[in-house]
Coordinates of C-alpha atoms and ligand atoms in Angstrom, one line a residue:
M14 CA -5.9 -36.0 13.9
N15 CA -9.2 -35.6 11.0
K16 CA -8.4 -32.0 10.1
Q17 CA -6.0 -31.4 6.8
T18 CA -2.4 -29.3 8.1
I19 CA 0.0 -27.8 5.6
R20 CA 1.8 -30.8 4.7
D21 CA -2.0 -31.9 2.5
L22 CA -1.4 -28.8 0.7
P23 CA 0.3 -29.2 -2.4
D24 CA 3.2 -27.1 -3.4
E25 CA 1.6 -25.0 -5.5
A26 CA -0.8 -23.8 -2.9
V27 CA 1.8 -22.2 -1.2
R28 CA 4.5 -21.3 -3.6
G29 CA 4.2 -17.2 -4.6
R30 CA 1.0 -17.4 -2.7
R31 CA -0.5 -15.2 0.0
V32 CA -0.5 -17.7 3.1
L33 CA -2.4 -16.1 6.3
V34 CA -1.5 -17.4 9.6
R35 CA -2.9 -16.9 12.8
V36 CA -0.7 -17.5 15.3
D37 CA -0.6 -16.9 19.1
F38 CA 1.9 -14.8 19.9
N39 CA -0.1 -13.8 22.8
V40 CA 3.7 -12.9 24.9
P41 CA 4.4 -11.3 28.1
L42 CA 6.3 -7.8 27.3
E43 CA 8.7 -6.8 29.9
A44 CA 8.7 -3.2 31.6
D45 CA 11.3 -2.2 28.7
G46 CA 8.4 -3.1 25.8
R47 CA 10.6 -6.1 25.0
V48 CA 9.3 -9.5 24.4
G49 CA 9.5 -12.0 27.5
D50 CA 9.6 -15.6 27.7
D51 CA 9.2 -16.2 24.0
T52 CA 7.9 -20.2 23.7
R53 CA 5.1 -18.9 21.7
I54 CA 7.2 -17.8 19.1
R55 CA 9.6 -20.0 19.1
E56 CA 6.8 -22.7 19.0
S57 CA 5.5 -21.0 15.4
L58 CA 8.8 -21.7 13.6
P59 CA 8.0 -25.0 12.3
T60 CA 5.1 -23.8 10.7
L61 CA 6.6 -20.7 9.4
S62 CA 9.5 -22.8 7.8
H63 CA 7.6 -25.0 6.6
L64 CA 5.7 -22.1 4.2
L65 CA 9.0 -20.0 3.5
D66 CA 11.0 -22.8 2.6
R67 CA 8.4 -23.7 -0.4
G68 CA 7.7 -20.2 -1.4
A69 CA 5.2 -18.8 0.7
R70 CA 4.0 -15.0 1.0
V71 CA 3.2 -15.6 5.1
V72 CA 0.9 -12.8 6.2
L73 CA 1.0 -13.3 10.2
L74 CA -1.8 -12.4 12.7
S75 CA -2.3 -12.4 16.5
H76 CA -3.6 -10.9 19.6
L77 CA -1.7 -9.9 22.4
G78 CA -3.4 -9.2 25.8
R79 CA -6.6 -7.5 26.2
P80 CA -6.3 -4.6 25.1
K81 CA -10.5 -3.9 25.1
G82 CA -11.4 -3.3 21.1
K83 CA -9.2 0.0 20.4
P84 CA -5.6 0.4 19.9
D85 CA -3.8 0.8 22.5
P86 CA 0.1 1.2 22.0
K87 CA 1.0 -1.1 25.5
Y88 CA -0.2 -3.8 23.3
S89 CA 1.4 -3.4 20.3
L90 CA 3.0 -6.3 18.1
A91 CA 6.0 -4.4 17.0
P92 CA 8.3 -5.8 19.9
V93 CA 7.3 -9.0 18.4
A94 CA 8.2 -8.7 14.9
D95 CA 11.6 -7.5 16.5
R96 CA 11.8 -11.0 18.1
L97 CA 10.5 -13.1 15.2
R98 CA 13.2 -11.3 12.8
D99 CA 15.9 -12.7 15.1
L100 CA 14.8 -16.0 15.7
L101 CA 14.1 -16.2 11.8
A102 CA 17.7 -14.5 10.8
G103 CA 17.1 -14.6 7.6
P104 CA 13.8 -14.2 5.7
D105 CA 12.3 -10.3 5.5
V106 CA 10.1 -10.0 8.4
A107 CA 7.6 -6.3 8.2
F108 CA 5.3 -5.0 10.6
I109 CA 2.6 -2.9 10.1
P110 CA 0.4 -0.7 12.7
A111 CA -2.9 -2.3 11.0
S112 CA -4.8 -5.3 10.7
A113 CA -7.5 -4.7 7.9
G114 CA -8.4 -2.6 5.1
A115 CA -7.2 -1.3 1.6
A116 CA -3.5 -0.6 2.9
V117 CA -3.1 -4.0 4.5
V118 CA -4.3 -5.8 1.2
E119 CA -2.1 -3.4 -0.7
A120 CA 1.1 -4.5 1.4
T121 CA 0.5 -8.4 1.1
R122 CA -0.1 -7.7 -2.5
S123 CA 3.8 -6.5 -2.7
M124 CA 5.7 -8.9 -0.8
R125 CA 8.0 -11.4 -2.3
D126 CA 8.2 -14.8 -2.3
G127 CA 9.8 -16.5 0.8
S128 CA 9.3 -12.8 3.4
V129 CA 7.0 -12.6 6.3
L130 CA 4.2 -9.2 7.2
L131 CA 3.2 -9.4 11.0
L132 CA 0.4 -7.2 10.9
E133 CA -0.5 -5.0 14.5
N134 CA -2.9 -6.9 17.3
T135 CA -6.4 -8.4 15.9
R136 CA -8.1 -7.2 19.9
F137 CA -6.9 -3.2 18.4
H138 CA -11.1 -4.0 16.3
A139 CA -13.9 -4.7 18.7
A140 CA -15.1 -6.2 16.2
E141 CA -12.4 -9.3 16.6
E142 CA -14.3 -10.5 19.9
S143 CA -17.5 -10.4 18.9
N144 CA -16.6 -12.2 15.6
D145 CA -17.8 -10.2 13.2
E146 CA -18.8 -11.0 10.1
A147 CA -17.7 -7.9 8.0
L148 CA -14.3 -8.2 10.1
A149 CA -14.2 -12.0 9.2
R150 CA -14.3 -10.7 5.6
A151 CA -11.6 -8.3 5.8
F152 CA -9.5 -10.6 6.8
A153 CA -10.0 -13.3 4.9
E154 CA -8.7 -11.1 1.9
L155 CA -5.5 -11.1 3.3
G156 CA -4.4 -14.5 2.1
D157 CA -5.6 -17.1 -0.3
V158 CA -4.8 -19.9 1.7
F159 CA -5.7 -19.6 5.8
V160 CA -3.8 -21.4 8.4
N161 CA -4.5 -21.3 12.1
D162 CA -1.4 -22.6 14.1
A163 CA -2.6 -20.4 16.9
F164 CA -3.5 -23.6 19.7
G165 CA -3.6 -21.0 22.5
S166 CA -6.8 -18.6 21.1
A167 CA -8.5 -22.3 19.2
H168 CA -10.8 -22.0 22.7
R169 CA -12.1 -18.8 21.1
A170 CA -14.6 -18.4 18.4
H171 CA -13.1 -14.5 17.2
A172 CA -13.2 -13.2 13.7
S173 CA -9.7 -13.6 13.2
T174 CA -9.5 -17.4 14.6
E175 CA -13.1 -19.1 13.1
G176 CA -14.7 -16.3 11.6
V177 CA -12.1 -15.9 8.5
A178 CA -11.9 -19.8 7.7
R179 CA -15.2 -19.7 7.0
H180 CA -14.6 -17.3 4.0
L181 CA -10.9 -18.9 3.1
R182 CA -10.6 -22.0 1.9
P183 CA -8.3 -24.0 1.9
A184 CA -8.9 -23.5 5.8
V185 CA -5.6 -26.2 7.5
A186 CA -4.1 -26.4 11.1
G187 CA -0.4 -25.2 11.6
L188 CA 2.4 -28.2 12.9
L189 CA 2.2 -26.2 16.3
M190 CA -1.6 -26.7 16.2
E191 CA -1.3 -30.6 14.8
K192 CA 1.6 -31.5 17.7
E193 CA -0.9 -29.7 20.4
L194 CA -4.1 -31.7 19.3
E195 CA -2.1 -35.5 18.6
Y196 CA 0.1 -35.4 22.3
L197 CA -3.4 -34.2 23.7
G198 CA -5.4 -36.4 22.0
R199 CA -3.9 -39.5 22.5
A200 CA -3.4 -38.8 26.1
L201 CA -7.1 -39.0 26.6
A202 CA -8.2 -42.0 23.7
T203 CA -5.4 -44.4 24.3
P204 CA -3.3 -43.0 27.0
E205 CA -0.6 -45.7 28.4
R206 CA -1.0 -46.9 31.6
P207 CA -1.0 -46.3 34.3
F208 CA -2.4 -42.4 33.7
V209 CA -1.8 -40.0 35.9
A210 CA -3.4 -36.8 35.7
I211 CA -2.5 -33.9 38.3
L212 CA -4.9 -31.1 39.0
G213 CA -4.0 -28.2 41.2
G214 CA -4.8 -24.2 41.3
S215 CA -6.7 -22.1 43.4
K216 CA -10.5 -23.4 42.2
I217 CA -12.2 -26.3 42.1
S218 CA -15.1 -24.3 40.1
G219 CA -12.6 -23.8 36.8
K220 CA -11.5 -27.5 37.0
I221 CA -14.6 -29.3 37.7
D222 CA -15.3 -30.1 33.8
V223 CA -12.2 -31.3 33.3
I224 CA -12.3 -33.6 36.6
E225 CA -15.4 -34.8 35.3
Q226 CA -14.0 -35.7 32.7
M227 CA -10.7 -37.4 33.3
L228 CA -11.8 -39.6 36.4
P229 CA -13.5 -42.0 34.4
K230 CA -9.9 -42.3 32.1
V231 CA -7.5 -42.1 34.9
D232 CA -5.9 -44.6 37.1
H233 CA -5.0 -41.6 39.6
M234 CA -6.3 -38.1 40.1
L235 CA -3.7 -36.1 42.2
I236 CA -5.5 -33.0 43.6
G237 CA -3.4 -29.9 44.6
G238 CA -3.2 -26.0 45.2
A239 CA -5.8 -24.4 47.1
M240 CA -8.8 -26.3 45.4
A241 CA -8.0 -29.0 48.0
C242 CA -9.0 -27.4 51.0
T243 CA -12.6 -27.7 49.3
F244 CA -12.3 -30.7 49.4
F245 CA -10.8 -30.8 52.6
R246 CA -14.4 -28.9 53.8
A247 CA -16.2 -31.3 52.1
M248 CA -14.2 -34.4 54.0
G249 CA -15.3 -32.0 57.8
L250 CA -12.0 -30.8 58.2
E251 CA -11.1 -27.0 59.4
T252 CA -9.2 -25.3 56.7
G253 CA -8.6 -21.9 58.8
K254 CA -8.4 -18.9 56.5
S255 CA -7.2 -21.3 53.1
L256 CA -9.7 -20.5 49.8
V257 CA -12.1 -22.9 50.2
E258 CA -15.4 -22.4 47.9
E259 CA -18.7 -22.9 50.0
D260 CA -20.9 -23.2 46.6
R261 CA -18.8 -26.5 45.2
V262 CA -18.6 -28.5 48.8
D263 CA -21.2 -30.6 48.4
M264 CA -20.1 -31.3 44.2
A265 CA -16.1 -32.0 46.0
R266 CA -18.4 -34.5 48.4
D267 CA -20.1 -36.3 45.4
L268 CA -16.7 -36.5 43.7
L269 CA -14.6 -37.7 46.6
A270 CA -17.5 -40.1 46.6
R271 CA -17.1 -41.0 42.9
G272 CA -13.3 -41.0 42.8
G273 CA -12.3 -43.8 45.7
E274 CA -9.4 -44.4 45.6
K275 CA -8.5 -42.9 42.4
L276 CA -8.8 -38.9 43.7
V277 CA -5.8 -38.8 45.8
L278 CA -5.8 -35.5 48.1
P279 CA -2.6 -33.9 50.3
T280 CA -2.2 -35.6 53.8
D281 CA -0.1 -32.5 55.1
A282 CA -0.1 -28.7 53.4
R283 CA 2.1 -25.6 54.2
V284 CA 0.3 -23.3 55.9
A285 CA 1.2 -19.2 56.8
P286 CA -1.1 -16.5 58.6
A287 CA -0.9 -14.6 54.9
I288 CA 0.8 -15.5 51.3
D289 CA 3.1 -12.7 51.9
Q290 CA 4.5 -14.6 55.5
P291 CA 6.5 -17.7 54.1
A292 CA 8.9 -17.0 56.3
A293 CA 6.3 -18.0 59.2
A294 CA 4.9 -21.1 57.3
A295 CA 4.4 -24.1 59.3
T296 CA 4.0 -28.1 57.9
V297 CA 1.2 -29.5 59.5
A298 CA -1.0 -32.4 58.9
R299 CA -4.4 -31.7 56.8
D300 CA -6.7 -32.2 59.9
R301 CA -4.3 -29.6 61.9
I302 CA -4.8 -26.2 59.6
L303 CA -5.6 -23.8 62.6
P304 CA -8.7 -20.8 62.2
G305 CA -5.6 -18.5 61.7
A306 CA -3.7 -19.7 58.8
A307 CA -4.0 -21.0 55.7
M308 CA -2.9 -23.1 52.7
F309 CA -0.6 -22.0 50.5
D310 CA 1.4 -25.4 49.2
I311 CA 1.2 -29.0 49.5
G312 CA 3.1 -30.8 52.0
P313 CA 6.5 -32.6 52.3
A314 CA 4.7 -36.2 52.8
S315 CA 2.1 -35.2 49.9
A316 CA 4.7 -34.1 47.7
A317 CA 6.5 -37.4 47.7
A318 CA 3.5 -39.4 48.4
F319 CA 2.4 -37.5 44.3
A320 CA 6.2 -37.7 43.2
A321 CA 6.1 -41.3 43.8
I322 CA 2.8 -42.2 42.0
I323 CA 4.1 -39.4 39.0
R324 CA 6.6 -41.9 38.6
T325 CA 5.0 -45.1 38.3
G326 CA 2.9 -43.3 35.5
R327 CA 3.8 -44.0 31.7
T328 CA 1.5 -41.1 30.4
V329 CA 1.3 -38.2 32.9
V330 CA -1.0 -34.8 32.0
W331 CA -0.5 -31.5 34.6
N332 CA -2.5 -28.7 34.9
G333 CA -2.1 -26.6 37.6
P334 CA 0.1 -25.6 40.3
M335 CA 0.2 -27.2 43.7
G336 CA 0.9 -24.1 45.6
V337 CA 1.7 -20.3 45.4
F338 CA 5.0 -21.4 43.3
E339 CA 5.5 -17.7 42.5
T340 CA 6.6 -16.7 46.4
A341 CA 10.0 -18.4 47.3
G342 CA 8.8 -21.1 50.4
F343 CA 5.4 -22.3 48.4
E344 CA 7.2 -23.5 45.1
V345 CA 8.4 -27.0 47.3
G346 CA 5.0 -29.5 46.3
T347 CA 4.9 -27.4 42.2
R348 CA 8.3 -28.1 41.8
A349 CA 8.5 -32.0 43.4
V350 CA 5.8 -32.1 40.9
A351 CA 7.8 -31.0 37.8
D352 CA 11.0 -32.7 39.4
A353 CA 8.8 -36.1 39.2
M354 CA 7.7 -35.5 35.4
A355 CA 10.7 -34.8 34.4
E356 CA 11.8 -38.0 36.2
A357 CA 9.2 -40.1 34.6
T358 CA 10.0 -38.5 31.1
R359 CA 13.5 -39.5 31.3
A360 CA 12.2 -43.5 31.9
G361 CA 9.9 -43.4 28.9
A362 CA 6.4 -41.6 30.5
T363 CA 4.9 -39.4 28.1
T364 CA 4.4 -36.3 30.4
I365 CA 2.3 -33.5 29.0
V366 CA 2.1 -30.3 31.1
G367 CA -1.1 -28.4 30.2
G368 CA -0.3 -24.3 29.0
G369 CA -1.3 -21.4 31.3
D370 CA 0.4 -21.4 35.4
S371 CA 1.9 -25.1 35.5
A372 CA 3.9 -24.4 32.1
A373 CA 5.7 -21.1 34.0
A374 CA 6.6 -23.1 36.6
V375 CA 8.5 -25.5 34.6
A376 CA 10.0 -22.4 32.6
E377 CA 11.0 -21.5 35.7
F378 CA 12.0 -24.6 36.9
G379 CA 14.3 -25.1 34.1
L380 CA 12.5 -28.2 33.2
A381 CA 10.5 -27.4 29.7
D382 CA 12.8 -29.7 28.2
A383 CA 12.4 -32.5 30.7
M384 CA 9.0 -32.8 29.6
R385 CA 7.8 -34.7 26.5
H386 CA 5.7 -31.8 25.7
V387 CA 4.1 -28.7 27.5
S388 CA 1.3 -26.8 25.3
T389 CA 1.5 -23.6 24.6
G390 CA -1.8 -23.1 25.7
G391 CA -3.8 -22.3 28.9
G392 CA -7.1 -22.3 28.9
A393 CA -7.1 -23.8 25.2
S394 CA -5.5 -26.8 26.8
L395 CA -8.3 -27.1 29.6
E396 CA -10.8 -26.4 27.7
F397 CA -9.6 -29.7 25.2
L398 CA -9.4 -31.8 27.9
E399 CA -12.8 -31.0 29.0
G400 CA -13.6 -32.8 26.1
K401 CA -15.5 -29.2 24.7
T402 CA -14.8 -28.7 20.8
L403 CA -12.1 -25.7 20.2
P404 CA -14.4 -23.7 17.6
G405 CA -10.7 -22.7 16.2
V406 CA -10.1 -26.5 15.0
D407 CA -13.8 -27.4 14.2
V408 CA -14.0 -24.8 11.5
L409 CA -10.7 -26.4 9.5
D410 CA -11.3 -28.7 6.5
E411 CA -11.5 -31.9 7.2
R412 CA -9.5 -34.8 5.9
V413 CA -11.0 -37.0 3.1
A414 CA -10.2 -40.1 3.9
Ligands
3PG25 C1 -3.7 -17.4 25.7 O1 -3.1 -16.8 26.8 O2 -4.7 -18.3 27.3 C2 -4.3 -17.5 24.8 O3 -3.2 -16.3 24.1 C3 -6.0 -16.9 24.7 O4 -5.8 -15.2 25.6 P1 -7.2 -15.0 25.8 O5 -7.2 -15.4 27.3 O6 -6.6 -13.3 26.0 O7 -8.1 -15.3 25.2

């Protein structure tokens, strides 16, 4: 990576200084208000420990959810402070219900070395998402050094991810950010072959750029999820009530022609009259989807064929489920992909799960630790794989040769 990281900072840049760290603590909250899946918090611990061990005063900024630019107790980071306190087990972790202004600056100035101060949701300011200059400057006053460890938000040019770094130097990457960029970057730039990409999810429109970007690089591209149906339509097949993006059928036809044998589509499907009727599901060949049925998962023959290709891979990148894995009965294809990736990992392959739904699926199957890397970024990993510049990374200090 050509960006500086916290490892490039000399101890004196950190000891006793206020280190402002943008983390992505956008985690799910349970009905009782407590943190659900805390992966994103746990993944920030190496960066936090690195700084705390060096006597930094760590000030944390994050968003949570989409509160529409005004305070909303439903999206408070207070429960995250409790979980962080448990996970860090030692250092003081304080929380204040604000993220900018004189009182917050004052609070950062009265911190002790080796302590943590988590601030309230940055999106309680409407100016956060518009990357407002004044708010970016206000955030910059909260630290002496800026660290961006929020890979999951690196595709957003917001005041706390991009704007702040223009006003606070040094501005460097944290260890999670570094790890994410290295895994994804190496997979795209110097993949060990065979290189297999698995793409799923409902819509081809959300994946078109990643298909375009990766098709020339991979040896095999497996397509599952409802988006396979847009390809089926392009092949002239009946797709019944399946989700098809009519305005993308020509594009799918063009990709089929260009992809040739690299592009592998399901040969069978699990279909049902409706998503809430998994008990009525049947397996049919892809050219036997009836007008009253819709595809909710890839079929068993496709799952086996996909798994066989995945097991041959030395680099495997996966983004998007093969079916409606949240519904029992339609999770089989997604599980087969996850199992095959776990096997490939055991055989020494570099397996990378893009964040979002695929990461949720491997977590649900209990297979997160069986992968080489599970990204904490959904939209961010997708944009990275699309070859886009991530503004939260781009703004950081370059490494000098
Ligand atoms: C995510 O969960 O993908 C990130 O935290 C970004 O959240 P956003 O899509 O609401 O900007």
